[in-house]
Every structure is written in C-alpha cells, then in structure tokens.
C-alpha cells in the first residue's frame, strides 16, 4: 500500500508495536477464557474475557473496512472482504468440527444435541441454537455439555461481520461525513444493545444466559470497538500529546487490573453483574486499553510481551480446540484428577493449537512455502 490510511497514521508508535500490543490483548482475553474452562474454581469470572475479545474484534474489523475504503478511492468490495474473512476463519473452524465429530463418533461419546450444536456451528448460528434449546452457559461447570458449546461466540462475531460492513458501506456512500456517521451509528446501536440487555434482565424476560448469548446484546461490545476505530480514523491526532498519552496509559492500566480482579472474584453466574450491564462496562474498559495500546506507554509494552503475543497470534486455534479437549478429556475418560488432569488438558490443547496453526491457519494465510520458511527460521516459537 502506497499511502497510510487515517487509521494507520493515528500515532507515532511503531506499527509493529501496535500489532504486538493488539495481539497481546487477544492473549489476555483467550487466557482468561481458557483458564476459566480449565479451573473455574480459580477464575470463576474468566468469561469476561469475551467482553475483551468483542471490542477488539469490532475495532479491527471496522479498521479493515476503513482502510480498504481509503486505499481504493472510496470503494469497498464487500464480496472480496467477506471472502477474505471466510478464507481466514472457515478452514480451521471446519477442520476442528470434523475432527471432533469423528472423535465423538469413534469414541462412542456422541450425545443427543451434539448434532444440532455441530450443524448450527457450521452455519454460525450456534448462539441462537443454544438459546432456542435453553442451553445454560453456566451448566458447563457442573454437568456434561457439548464440545461445541464454546462456538456461540464465533457465531456472534460472524453475524456481526456480515451485517456491520453493509451498514458502514451505506454510511460511507450516503453520508456527507461518513466517519462521523459510522461513529454516531456505532454509539447509537451500542446504546440500544445495552438497553436491550438491561430490559431482558430487569423485566424478567430472561436470565443471564439469555443476555450472554444474544447477538443484539453482545453486539454493543463489538460496536464499542467500532466506535473507537471510527473516532481514531476521523481524528488521527487524538490522544497524541504527552499528557493525554500518559493519562490514557494510567486509565488503561487501571482497566487491566480491574478486568483481572473481576475475572478472579466474580461468582460463576454473576447474574447481578450481567443485569447491571457489567459486560458492556468491561467492553468500554477494553476500548480504553485498545486506545492506549495504539499510543505507546507502559500498557503497550506489557501487552507486547512475547508470551502474550504468542497466545494472541494463536488465539483462534487455541480457542477452537481448548473446549472440545476439556470436554472430552475428563476425570471419567482419563482416570486423572486435580492438577494431573489439568496438566494433561493443557498439553493436549497446546499440541492441537500448534498443529492447527501450522497445518491449517498459516498455510492458507501465507502459502505452504512461506509457512515452511517461517517454521525453519524459528521452530522453537511454533
């Protein structure tokens, strides 16, 4: 690309550092969720990691569309955009579904409901399938659940990836100030999503799970990230003064600590937290962290640490595989208990993650030759 877009020129922080810090946010998010599923007794509120994932996804997706609009003289080819996303996401997702389905059948552990969960995951409607079948998210901590239960979040994101770019393209074609229109639309629809979630719980229309799985509610967190992307594209110099960056860095550090504290101290169901809009508040805290990560400072340095970046770059395969392995490698199936069981689950999960990353994700993204060269240069960091 010959010129920098507004989103790229938003800060004098090196772009490599920005990317590393954003990968680090992914690493934090997936770490919270995976540890919750491994040891809910130690991190009962780790599910707030999804409220970290969603704003980052909204931010990155919106920035991609804005960059394409900038570099193609105002044109956004939605079909090409969706095909790129499909190429990036579908192969690893479908490979996991096929592999886990075969393991369940061959192992004789296929259960009623697994077929519906698998089909809805193929169609990226798993969250609505679970709501329609009254699947309680928090039941996973006390009873056998489908190895596909975690795929609700990918369904929410894909539904957003289909709908939101259309809204953005319409805004950029028809509005006199498209970035302002995108920002205002993001804020307005996010507010509606927050209100919708509050009404569901306060009016007695549903419980925590009905809010947790709902695209209309969780979309508010995705749109919070979208609003940040539009704001930073429209005002590239925002928060670039030394004083503003320092204040943003302090605020982001406090948000990181608050998210960590929440993930450790929240009750596993946390119905009051959800009823009071806590997921959206976590999303706003994440927006502050994202903004700081693109401006430099202590938070950016922390998030760019190699272990967090390693987790972040592999978070997709890690997220895909961790729950099926935890659901299938149990005390009953393995004969292991306590930390022996947890260790076995971790080892198998990371083995599956590395295999998925190098055999599926990287070859499709960069080609077989480039993947082999990358592996040969640094196999230790696989």
CSV table of N, CA and C in Angstrom, one decimal, residues 24-38 43 45-50 308 311-312 315 318-319:
chain,number,residue,atom,x,y,z
A,24,UNK,N,-1.4,-9.0,22.0
A,24,UNK,CA,-1.3,-9.2,23.5
A,24,UNK,C,-2.7,-9.1,24.1
A,25,UNK,N,-3.5,-8.2,23.6
A,25,UNK,CA,-4.9,-8.1,24.2
A,25,UNK,C,-5.6,-9.4,23.9
A,26,UNK,N,-5.5,-10.0,22.7
A,26,UNK,CA,-6.0,-11.3,22.4
A,26,UNK,C,-5.5,-12.3,23.3
A,27,UNK,N,-4.2,-12.3,23.6
A,27,UNK,CA,-3.6,-13.2,24.5
A,27,UNK,C,-4.2,-13.2,25.9
A,28,UNK,N,-4.5,-11.9,26.4
A,28,UNK,CA,-5.1,-11.8,27.7
A,28,UNK,C,-6.5,-12.4,27.7
A,29,UNK,N,-7.3,-12.0,26.6
A,29,UNK,CA,-8.7,-12.5,26.5
A,29,UNK,C,-8.8,-14.0,26.5
A,30,UNK,N,-8.0,-14.6,25.6
A,30,UNK,CA,-8.1,-16.1,25.5
A,30,UNK,C,-7.5,-16.8,26.7
A,31,UNK,N,-6.6,-16.2,27.4
A,31,UNK,CA,-6.0,-16.7,28.6
A,31,UNK,C,-7.1,-16.8,29.7
A,32,UNK,N,-7.9,-15.7,29.8
A,32,UNK,CA,-9.0,-15.7,30.8
A,32,UNK,C,-10.0,-16.7,30.6
A,33,UNK,N,-10.4,-16.9,29.3
A,33,UNK,CA,-11.5,-17.8,29.0
A,33,UNK,C,-11.0,-19.3,29.1
A,34,UNK,N,-9.8,-19.5,28.7
A,34,UNK,CA,-9.2,-20.9,28.8
A,34,UNK,C,-9.0,-21.3,30.2
A,35,UNK,N,-8.5,-20.4,31.0
A,35,UNK,CA,-8.3,-20.8,32.4
A,35,UNK,C,-9.6,-20.9,33.2
A,36,UNK,N,-10.6,-20.2,32.8
A,36,UNK,CA,-11.9,-20.4,33.4
A,36,UNK,C,-12.4,-21.8,33.1
A,37,UNK,N,-12.3,-22.2,31.8
A,37,UNK,CA,-12.8,-23.6,31.5
A,37,UNK,C,-11.9,-24.7,32.1
A,38,UNK,N,-10.6,-24.4,32.3
A,38,UNK,CA,-9.8,-25.4,32.9
A,38,UNK,C,-10.0,-25.5,34.4
A,43,UNK,N,-10.7,-19.1,38.6
A,43,UNK,CA,-11.1,-17.9,37.9
A,43,UNK,C,-12.5,-18.0,37.4
A,45,UNK,N,-14.8,-15.8,37.1
A,45,UNK,CA,-15.3,-14.7,36.2
A,45,UNK,C,-14.5,-14.6,35.0
A,46,UNK,N,-13.7,-15.6,34.6
A,46,UNK,CA,-12.9,-15.6,33.4
A,46,UNK,C,-13.7,-15.4,32.1
A,47,UNK,N,-15.0,-15.6,32.2
A,47,UNK,CA,-15.9,-15.4,31.0
A,47,UNK,C,-15.9,-13.9,30.5
A,48,UNK,N,-15.5,-13.0,31.4
A,48,UNK,CA,-15.4,-11.6,31.0
A,48,UNK,C,-14.4,-11.4,29.8
A,49,UNK,N,-13.5,-12.5,29.6
A,49,UNK,CA,-12.6,-12.4,28.5
A,49,UNK,C,-13.3,-12.2,27.2
A,50,UNK,N,-14.5,-12.7,27.1
A,50,UNK,CA,-15.3,-12.5,25.8
A,50,UNK,C,-15.6,-11.0,25.6
A,308,UNK,N,2.4,-13.1,25.7
A,308,UNK,CA,1.0,-12.7,25.4
A,308,UNK,C,0.9,-12.6,23.9
A,311,UNK,N,0.4,-16.2,22.5
A,311,UNK,CA,-1.0,-16.6,22.7
A,311,UNK,C,-1.9,-15.9,21.8
A,312,UNK,N,-1.7,-14.6,21.6
A,312,UNK,CA,-2.6,-13.8,20.8
A,312,UNK,C,-2.6,-14.2,19.3
A,315,UNK,N,-4.5,-17.4,19.1
A,315,UNK,CA,-5.7,-17.5,19.9
A,315,UNK,C,-6.9,-18.2,19.2
A,318,UNK,N,-6.3,-21.9,19.4
A,318,UNK,CA,-6.4,-22.2,20.8
A,318,UNK,C,-7.8,-22.2,21.3
A,319,UNK,N,-8.6,-21.2,20.9
A,319,UNK,CA,-10.0,-21.1,21.3
A,319,UNK,C,-10.8,-22.2,20.7
